[in-house]
Short mmCIF file of C-alpha atoms in Angstrom, two decimals:
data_model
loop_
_atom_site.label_atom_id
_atom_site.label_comp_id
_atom_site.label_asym_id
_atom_site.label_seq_id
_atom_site.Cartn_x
_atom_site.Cartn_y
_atom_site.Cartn_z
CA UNK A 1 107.98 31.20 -75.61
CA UNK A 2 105.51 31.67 -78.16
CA UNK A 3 106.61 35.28 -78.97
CA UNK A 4 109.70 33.79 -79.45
CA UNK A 5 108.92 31.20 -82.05
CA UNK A 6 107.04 33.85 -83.96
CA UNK A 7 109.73 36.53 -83.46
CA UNK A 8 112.28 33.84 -84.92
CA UNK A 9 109.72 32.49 -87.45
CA UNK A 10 109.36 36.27 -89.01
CA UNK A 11 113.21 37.33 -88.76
CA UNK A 12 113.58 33.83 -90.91
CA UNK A 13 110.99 34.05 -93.08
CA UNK A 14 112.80 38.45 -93.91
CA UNK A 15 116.19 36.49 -94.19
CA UNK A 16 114.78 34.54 -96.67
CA UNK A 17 113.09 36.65 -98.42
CA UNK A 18 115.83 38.83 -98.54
CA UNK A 19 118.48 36.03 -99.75
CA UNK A 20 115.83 35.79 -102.45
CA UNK A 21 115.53 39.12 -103.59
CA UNK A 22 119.28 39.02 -103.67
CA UNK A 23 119.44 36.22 -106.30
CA UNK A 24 116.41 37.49 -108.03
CA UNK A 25 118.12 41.16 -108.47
CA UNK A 26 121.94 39.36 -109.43
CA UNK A 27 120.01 37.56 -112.49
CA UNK A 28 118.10 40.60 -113.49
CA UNK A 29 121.37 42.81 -113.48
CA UNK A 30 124.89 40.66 -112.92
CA UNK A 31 123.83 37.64 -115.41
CA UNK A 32 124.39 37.05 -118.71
CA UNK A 33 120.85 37.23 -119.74
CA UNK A 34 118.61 39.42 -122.20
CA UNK A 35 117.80 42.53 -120.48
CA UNK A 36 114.30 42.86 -121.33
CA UNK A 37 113.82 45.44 -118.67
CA UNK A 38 115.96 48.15 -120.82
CA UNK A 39 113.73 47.85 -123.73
CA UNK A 40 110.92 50.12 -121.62
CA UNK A 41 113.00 51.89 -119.31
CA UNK A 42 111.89 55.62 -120.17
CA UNK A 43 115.00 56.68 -118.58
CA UNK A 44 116.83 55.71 -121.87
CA UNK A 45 114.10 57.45 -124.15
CA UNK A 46 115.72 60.76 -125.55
CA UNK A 47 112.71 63.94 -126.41
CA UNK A 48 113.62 64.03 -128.93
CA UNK A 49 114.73 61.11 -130.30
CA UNK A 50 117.84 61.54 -131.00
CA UNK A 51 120.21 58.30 -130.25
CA UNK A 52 118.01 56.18 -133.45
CA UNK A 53 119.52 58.09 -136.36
CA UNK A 54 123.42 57.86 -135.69
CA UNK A 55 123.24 54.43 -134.27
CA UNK A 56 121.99 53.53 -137.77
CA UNK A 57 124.37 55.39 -139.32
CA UNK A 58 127.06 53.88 -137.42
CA UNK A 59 125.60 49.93 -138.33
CA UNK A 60 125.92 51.02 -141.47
CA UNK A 61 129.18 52.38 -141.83
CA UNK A 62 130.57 48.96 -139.71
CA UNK A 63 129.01 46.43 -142.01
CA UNK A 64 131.07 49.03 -145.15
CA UNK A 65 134.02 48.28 -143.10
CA UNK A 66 137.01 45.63 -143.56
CA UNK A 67 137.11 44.27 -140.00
CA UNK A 68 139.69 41.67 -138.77
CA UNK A 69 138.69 39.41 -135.68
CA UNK A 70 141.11 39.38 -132.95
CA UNK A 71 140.71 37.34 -129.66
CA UNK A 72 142.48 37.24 -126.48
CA UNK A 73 142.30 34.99 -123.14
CA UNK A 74 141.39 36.80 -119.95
CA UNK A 75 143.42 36.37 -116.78
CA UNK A 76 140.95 34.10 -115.65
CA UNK A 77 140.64 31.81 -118.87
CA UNK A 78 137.86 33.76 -121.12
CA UNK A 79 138.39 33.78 -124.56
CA UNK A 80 137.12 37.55 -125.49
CA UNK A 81 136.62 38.83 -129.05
CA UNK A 82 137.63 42.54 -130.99
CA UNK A 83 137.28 43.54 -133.86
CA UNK A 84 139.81 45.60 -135.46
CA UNK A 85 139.57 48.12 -138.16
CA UNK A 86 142.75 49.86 -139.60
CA UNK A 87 143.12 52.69 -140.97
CA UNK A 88 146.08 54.19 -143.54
CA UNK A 89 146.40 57.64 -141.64
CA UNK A 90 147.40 55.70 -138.38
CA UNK A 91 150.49 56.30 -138.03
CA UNK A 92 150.51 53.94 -134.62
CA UNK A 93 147.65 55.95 -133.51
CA UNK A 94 144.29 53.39 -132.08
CA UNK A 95 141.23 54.13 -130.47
CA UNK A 96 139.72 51.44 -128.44
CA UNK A 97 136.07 51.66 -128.01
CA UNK A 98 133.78 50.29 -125.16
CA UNK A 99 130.28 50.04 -125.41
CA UNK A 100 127.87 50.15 -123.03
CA UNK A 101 125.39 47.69 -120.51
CA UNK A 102 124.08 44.65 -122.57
CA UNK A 103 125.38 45.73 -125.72
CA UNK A 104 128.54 44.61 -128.48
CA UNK A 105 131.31 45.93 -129.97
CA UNK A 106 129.69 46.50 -133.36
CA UNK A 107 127.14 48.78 -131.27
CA UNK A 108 129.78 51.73 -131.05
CA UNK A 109 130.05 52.43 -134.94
CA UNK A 110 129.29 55.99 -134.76
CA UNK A 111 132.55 56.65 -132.50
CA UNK A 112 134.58 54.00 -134.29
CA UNK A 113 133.71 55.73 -137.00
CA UNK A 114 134.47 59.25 -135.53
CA UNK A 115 138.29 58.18 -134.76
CA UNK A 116 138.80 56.71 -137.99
CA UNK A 117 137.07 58.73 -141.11
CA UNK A 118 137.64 62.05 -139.21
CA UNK A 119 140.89 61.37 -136.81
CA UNK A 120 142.49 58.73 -138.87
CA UNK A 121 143.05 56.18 -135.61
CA UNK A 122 143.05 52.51 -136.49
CA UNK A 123 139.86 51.00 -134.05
CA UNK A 124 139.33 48.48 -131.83
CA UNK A 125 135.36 47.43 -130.62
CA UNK A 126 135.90 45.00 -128.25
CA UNK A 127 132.95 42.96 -127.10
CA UNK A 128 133.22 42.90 -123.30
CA UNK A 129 132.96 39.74 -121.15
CA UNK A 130 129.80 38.07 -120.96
CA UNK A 131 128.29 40.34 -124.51
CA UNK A 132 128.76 39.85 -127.92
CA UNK A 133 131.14 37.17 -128.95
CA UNK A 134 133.32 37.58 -126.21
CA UNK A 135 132.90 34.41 -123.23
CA UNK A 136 131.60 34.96 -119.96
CA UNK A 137 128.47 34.27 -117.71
CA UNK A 138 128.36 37.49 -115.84
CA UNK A 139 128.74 41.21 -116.58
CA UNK A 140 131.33 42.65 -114.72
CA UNK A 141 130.42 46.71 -115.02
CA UNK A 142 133.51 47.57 -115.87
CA UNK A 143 135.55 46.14 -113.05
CA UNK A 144 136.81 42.57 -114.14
CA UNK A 145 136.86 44.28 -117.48
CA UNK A 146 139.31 46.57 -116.43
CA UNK A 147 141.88 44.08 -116.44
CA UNK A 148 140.53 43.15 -119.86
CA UNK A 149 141.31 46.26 -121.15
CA UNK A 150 145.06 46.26 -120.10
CA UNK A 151 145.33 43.18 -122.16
CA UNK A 152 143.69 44.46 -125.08
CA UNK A 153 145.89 48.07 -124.97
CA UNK A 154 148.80 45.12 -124.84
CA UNK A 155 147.70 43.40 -128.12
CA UNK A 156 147.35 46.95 -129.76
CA UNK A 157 150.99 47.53 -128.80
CA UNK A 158 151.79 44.34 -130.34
CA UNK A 159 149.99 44.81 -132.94
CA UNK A 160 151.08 48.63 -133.90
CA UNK A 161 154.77 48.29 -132.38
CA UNK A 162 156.27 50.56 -129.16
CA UNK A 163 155.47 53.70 -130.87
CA UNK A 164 151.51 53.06 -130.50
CA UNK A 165 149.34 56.03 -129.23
CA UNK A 166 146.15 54.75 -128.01
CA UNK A 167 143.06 56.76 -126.69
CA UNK A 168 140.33 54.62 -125.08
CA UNK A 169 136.86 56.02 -125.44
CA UNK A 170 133.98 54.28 -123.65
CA UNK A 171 130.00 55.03 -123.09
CA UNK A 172 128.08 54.68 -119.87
CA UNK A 173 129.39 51.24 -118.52
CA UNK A 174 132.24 51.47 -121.20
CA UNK A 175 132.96 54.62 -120.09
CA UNK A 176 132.83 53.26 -116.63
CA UNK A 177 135.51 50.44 -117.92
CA UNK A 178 137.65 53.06 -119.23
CA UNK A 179 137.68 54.75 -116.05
CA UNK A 180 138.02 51.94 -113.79
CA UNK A 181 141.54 51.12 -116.59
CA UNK A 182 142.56 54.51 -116.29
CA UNK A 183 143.76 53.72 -111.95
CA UNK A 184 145.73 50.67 -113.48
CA UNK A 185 149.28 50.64 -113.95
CA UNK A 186 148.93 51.57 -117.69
CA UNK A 187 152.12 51.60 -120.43
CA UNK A 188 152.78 55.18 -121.58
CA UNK A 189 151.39 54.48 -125.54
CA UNK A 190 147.99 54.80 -123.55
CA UNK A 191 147.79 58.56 -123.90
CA UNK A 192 144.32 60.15 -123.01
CA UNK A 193 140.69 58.22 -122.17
CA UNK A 194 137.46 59.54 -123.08
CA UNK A 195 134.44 58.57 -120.86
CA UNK A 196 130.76 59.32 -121.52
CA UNK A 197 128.13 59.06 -119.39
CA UNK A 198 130.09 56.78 -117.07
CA UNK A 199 128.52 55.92 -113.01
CA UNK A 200 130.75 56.85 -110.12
CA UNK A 201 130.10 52.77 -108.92
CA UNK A 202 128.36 50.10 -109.30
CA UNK A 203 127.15 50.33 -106.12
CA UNK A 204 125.74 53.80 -106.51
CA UNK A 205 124.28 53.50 -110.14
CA UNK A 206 122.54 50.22 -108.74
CA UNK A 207 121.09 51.86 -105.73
CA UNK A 208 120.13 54.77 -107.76
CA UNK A 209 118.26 51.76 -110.01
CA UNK A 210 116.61 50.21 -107.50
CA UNK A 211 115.05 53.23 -105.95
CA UNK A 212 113.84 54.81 -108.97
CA UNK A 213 112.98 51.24 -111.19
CA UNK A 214 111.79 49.46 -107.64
CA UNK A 215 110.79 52.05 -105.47
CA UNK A 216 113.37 50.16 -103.16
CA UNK A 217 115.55 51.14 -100.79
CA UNK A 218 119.19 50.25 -101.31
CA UNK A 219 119.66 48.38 -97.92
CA UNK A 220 119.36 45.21 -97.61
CA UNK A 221 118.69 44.24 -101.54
CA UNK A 222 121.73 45.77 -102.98
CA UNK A 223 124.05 43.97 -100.16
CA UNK A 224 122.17 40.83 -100.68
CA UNK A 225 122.51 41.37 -104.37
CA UNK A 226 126.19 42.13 -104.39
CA UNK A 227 127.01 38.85 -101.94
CA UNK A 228 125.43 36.62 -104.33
CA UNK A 229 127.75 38.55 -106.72
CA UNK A 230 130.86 38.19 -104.70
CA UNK A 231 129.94 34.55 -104.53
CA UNK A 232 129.01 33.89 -108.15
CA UNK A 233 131.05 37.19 -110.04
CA UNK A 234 133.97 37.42 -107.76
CA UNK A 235 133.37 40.82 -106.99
CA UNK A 236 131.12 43.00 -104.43
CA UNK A 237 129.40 46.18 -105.94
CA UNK A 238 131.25 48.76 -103.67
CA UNK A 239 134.80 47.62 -104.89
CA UNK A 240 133.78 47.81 -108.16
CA UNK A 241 134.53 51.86 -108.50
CA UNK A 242 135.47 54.05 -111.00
CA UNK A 243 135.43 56.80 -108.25
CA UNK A 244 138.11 55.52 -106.49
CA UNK A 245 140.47 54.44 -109.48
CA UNK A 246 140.39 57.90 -111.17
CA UNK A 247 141.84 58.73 -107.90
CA UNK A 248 145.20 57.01 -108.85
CA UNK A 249 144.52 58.05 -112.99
CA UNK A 250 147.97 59.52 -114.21
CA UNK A 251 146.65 60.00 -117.84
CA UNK A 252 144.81 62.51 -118.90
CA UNK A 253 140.41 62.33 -119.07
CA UNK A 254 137.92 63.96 -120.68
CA UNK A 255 134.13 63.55 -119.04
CA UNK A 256 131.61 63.82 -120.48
CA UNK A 257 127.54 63.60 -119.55
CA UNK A 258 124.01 64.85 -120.85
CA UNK A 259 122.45 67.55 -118.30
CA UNK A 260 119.23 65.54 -118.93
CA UNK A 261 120.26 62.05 -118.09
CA UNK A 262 118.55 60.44 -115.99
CA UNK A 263 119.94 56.93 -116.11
CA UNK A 264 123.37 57.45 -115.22
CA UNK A 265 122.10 60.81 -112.73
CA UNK A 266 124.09 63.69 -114.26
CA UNK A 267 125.70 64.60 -110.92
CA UNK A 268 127.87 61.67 -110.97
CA UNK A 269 129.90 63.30 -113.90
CA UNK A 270 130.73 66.27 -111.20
CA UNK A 271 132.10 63.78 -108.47
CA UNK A 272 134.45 61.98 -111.43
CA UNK A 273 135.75 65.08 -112.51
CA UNK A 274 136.32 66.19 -108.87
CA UNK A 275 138.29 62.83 -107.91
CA UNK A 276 139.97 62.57 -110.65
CA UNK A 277 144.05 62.79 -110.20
CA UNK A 278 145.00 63.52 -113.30
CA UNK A 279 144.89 66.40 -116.11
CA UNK A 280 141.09 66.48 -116.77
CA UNK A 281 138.49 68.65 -118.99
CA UNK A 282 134.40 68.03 -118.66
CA UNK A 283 132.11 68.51 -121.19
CA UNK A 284 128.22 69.05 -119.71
CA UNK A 285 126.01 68.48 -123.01
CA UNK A 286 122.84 70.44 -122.56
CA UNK A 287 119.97 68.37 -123.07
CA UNK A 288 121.61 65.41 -123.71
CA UNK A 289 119.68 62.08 -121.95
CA UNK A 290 121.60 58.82 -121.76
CA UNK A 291 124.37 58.49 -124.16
CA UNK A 292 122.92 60.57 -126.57
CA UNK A 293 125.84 63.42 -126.06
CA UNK A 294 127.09 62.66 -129.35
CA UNK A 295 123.45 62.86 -131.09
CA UNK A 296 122.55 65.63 -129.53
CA UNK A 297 125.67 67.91 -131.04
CA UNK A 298 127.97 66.11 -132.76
CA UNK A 299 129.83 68.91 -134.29
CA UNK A 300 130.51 70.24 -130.72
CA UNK A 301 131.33 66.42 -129.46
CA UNK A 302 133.82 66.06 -132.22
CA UNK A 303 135.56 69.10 -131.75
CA UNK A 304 136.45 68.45 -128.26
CA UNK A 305 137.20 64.94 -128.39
CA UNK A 306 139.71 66.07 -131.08
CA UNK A 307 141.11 69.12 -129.52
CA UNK A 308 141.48 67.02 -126.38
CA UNK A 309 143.04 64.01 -127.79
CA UNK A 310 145.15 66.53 -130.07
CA UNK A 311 147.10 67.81 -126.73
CA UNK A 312 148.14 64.04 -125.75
CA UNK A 313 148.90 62.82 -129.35
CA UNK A 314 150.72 63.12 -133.03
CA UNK A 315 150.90 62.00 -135.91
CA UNK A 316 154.60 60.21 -136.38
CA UNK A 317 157.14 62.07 -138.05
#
């Protein structure tokens, strides 16, 4: 009997422990919270340095920019903010931009600013749920925010009339949310998505996190983790997958990924591209770490993000 009690006494004492770990790793990830851990994660370091100089650049061409607040209300109440810049050489044509974990809208200047000095799109930075500007207690990796995003391609119809052509562009969990969009039922003005750096799940990238941040392995925490998420979110970690909605994409996708990333591991960008149901190019940047594709060639970036996007859009007659 005594065996018993202490067999019964330990198995609590792991379920407890594990229930806490759960909570403990749903703050540090799934919360709206500052994420102090990214600020020392070497995994988003770039030898050389590369990511410092056109994020700069990018601030600076945003705050040179006339930007118009626009906000819409999620399906499930949220009132989320975008910011829109327009640009004379539209002609219907937008690029909406998503930026990436724990960031803002304002973040992505250096692609806004790609689609509208050099492609002459009108932009749209939205800040995602639970960042920026935009309401929200939790992050939702891209999966709530999917959802999101069909609203927001809606207001850019509204706001640029049936004709619209839009191209959504996102980077690493933004690219993530453009993929998880692109298995919606989209209009046909959305013509083409760009992803960079984007995780097959959350499940996966978080496992892949927790092994190489923790030294953990993914069972139990990450289940615990994504039941507390379930409960608090309203979504689990494994149904939250860009893997399975490229599946059902019908537009067309260009990947992208650094060869030397080794936040978002590089081999996720081969099981994307090999899912994915639509027309599809990749781009494999060599030596490009964690969203630092662009920084690391940008001539080369440009040039296929605009012959890509050229094949799927025009200007208006």
């Amino acid at each position: 009997m005594l065996w018993l009690l202490i067999a019964i006494a330990v198995i609590l004492v792991c379920a407890a422990g594990v229930a806490y770990a759960g909570l403990y790793f749903y703050k540090v990830g799934v919360m709206r919270a500052p994420k102090v851990f990214m600020s020392n994660n070497p995994d988003l370091r770039s030898d050389p340095p590369v990511a410092g100089a056109s994020w700069g650049e990018g601030q600076q061409w945003i705050a040179g920019q006339t930007i118009r607040n626009i906000e819409l209300v999620s399906d499930d109440g949220l009132k989320l903010r975008g910011y829109w810049i327009a640009s004379d050489r539209a002609e219907g044509r937008t690029a909406i931009v998503a930026h990436g974990y724990s960031g803002k809208g304002k973040d992505m200047g250096a692609y806004a600013k790609i689609y509208h000095d050099v492609l002459g799109f009108n932009v749209l930075i939205p800040d995602a749920r639970g960042h920026g500007e935009s309401e929200g207690g939790y992050i939702g990796f891209g999966w709530h925010d999917r959802r999101d995003y069909v609203r927001w391609i809606q207001r850019v119809i509204e706001e640029t009339g049936p004709e619209a052509q839009i191209v959504l562009h996102g980077v690493s969990m933004g690219g993530a949310t453009v993929l998880m969009t692109s298995g919606e039922e989209l209009p046909p003005q959305v013509k083409a998505i760009v992803a960079d750096c984007a995780y097959t799940s959350v499940a996966a990238e978080l496992s892949y996190q927790l092994r190489r941040m923790y030294r953990l392995p993914s069972f139990p925490f990450l289940q615990s983790a994504s039941l507390v998420s379930r409960i608090k979110a309203g979504y689990s970690f494994r149904e939250a997958s860009a893997l399975r909605q490229v599946r059902s994409a019908k537009v067309p996708i260009l990947f992208i990924h650094g060869d030397a990333d080794t936040f978002v591991p590089f081999y996720m960008l081969d099981e994307l591209y090999e899912a994915c149901g639509s027309r599809k190019e990749r781009l494999a940047m060599e030596g490009a770490g964690h969203g630092t594709s662009y920084d690391r060639d940008k001539a080369e970036y440009i040039r296929r993000i605009a012959g890509f996007i050229g094949l799927y859009t025009k200007a208006l007659p």
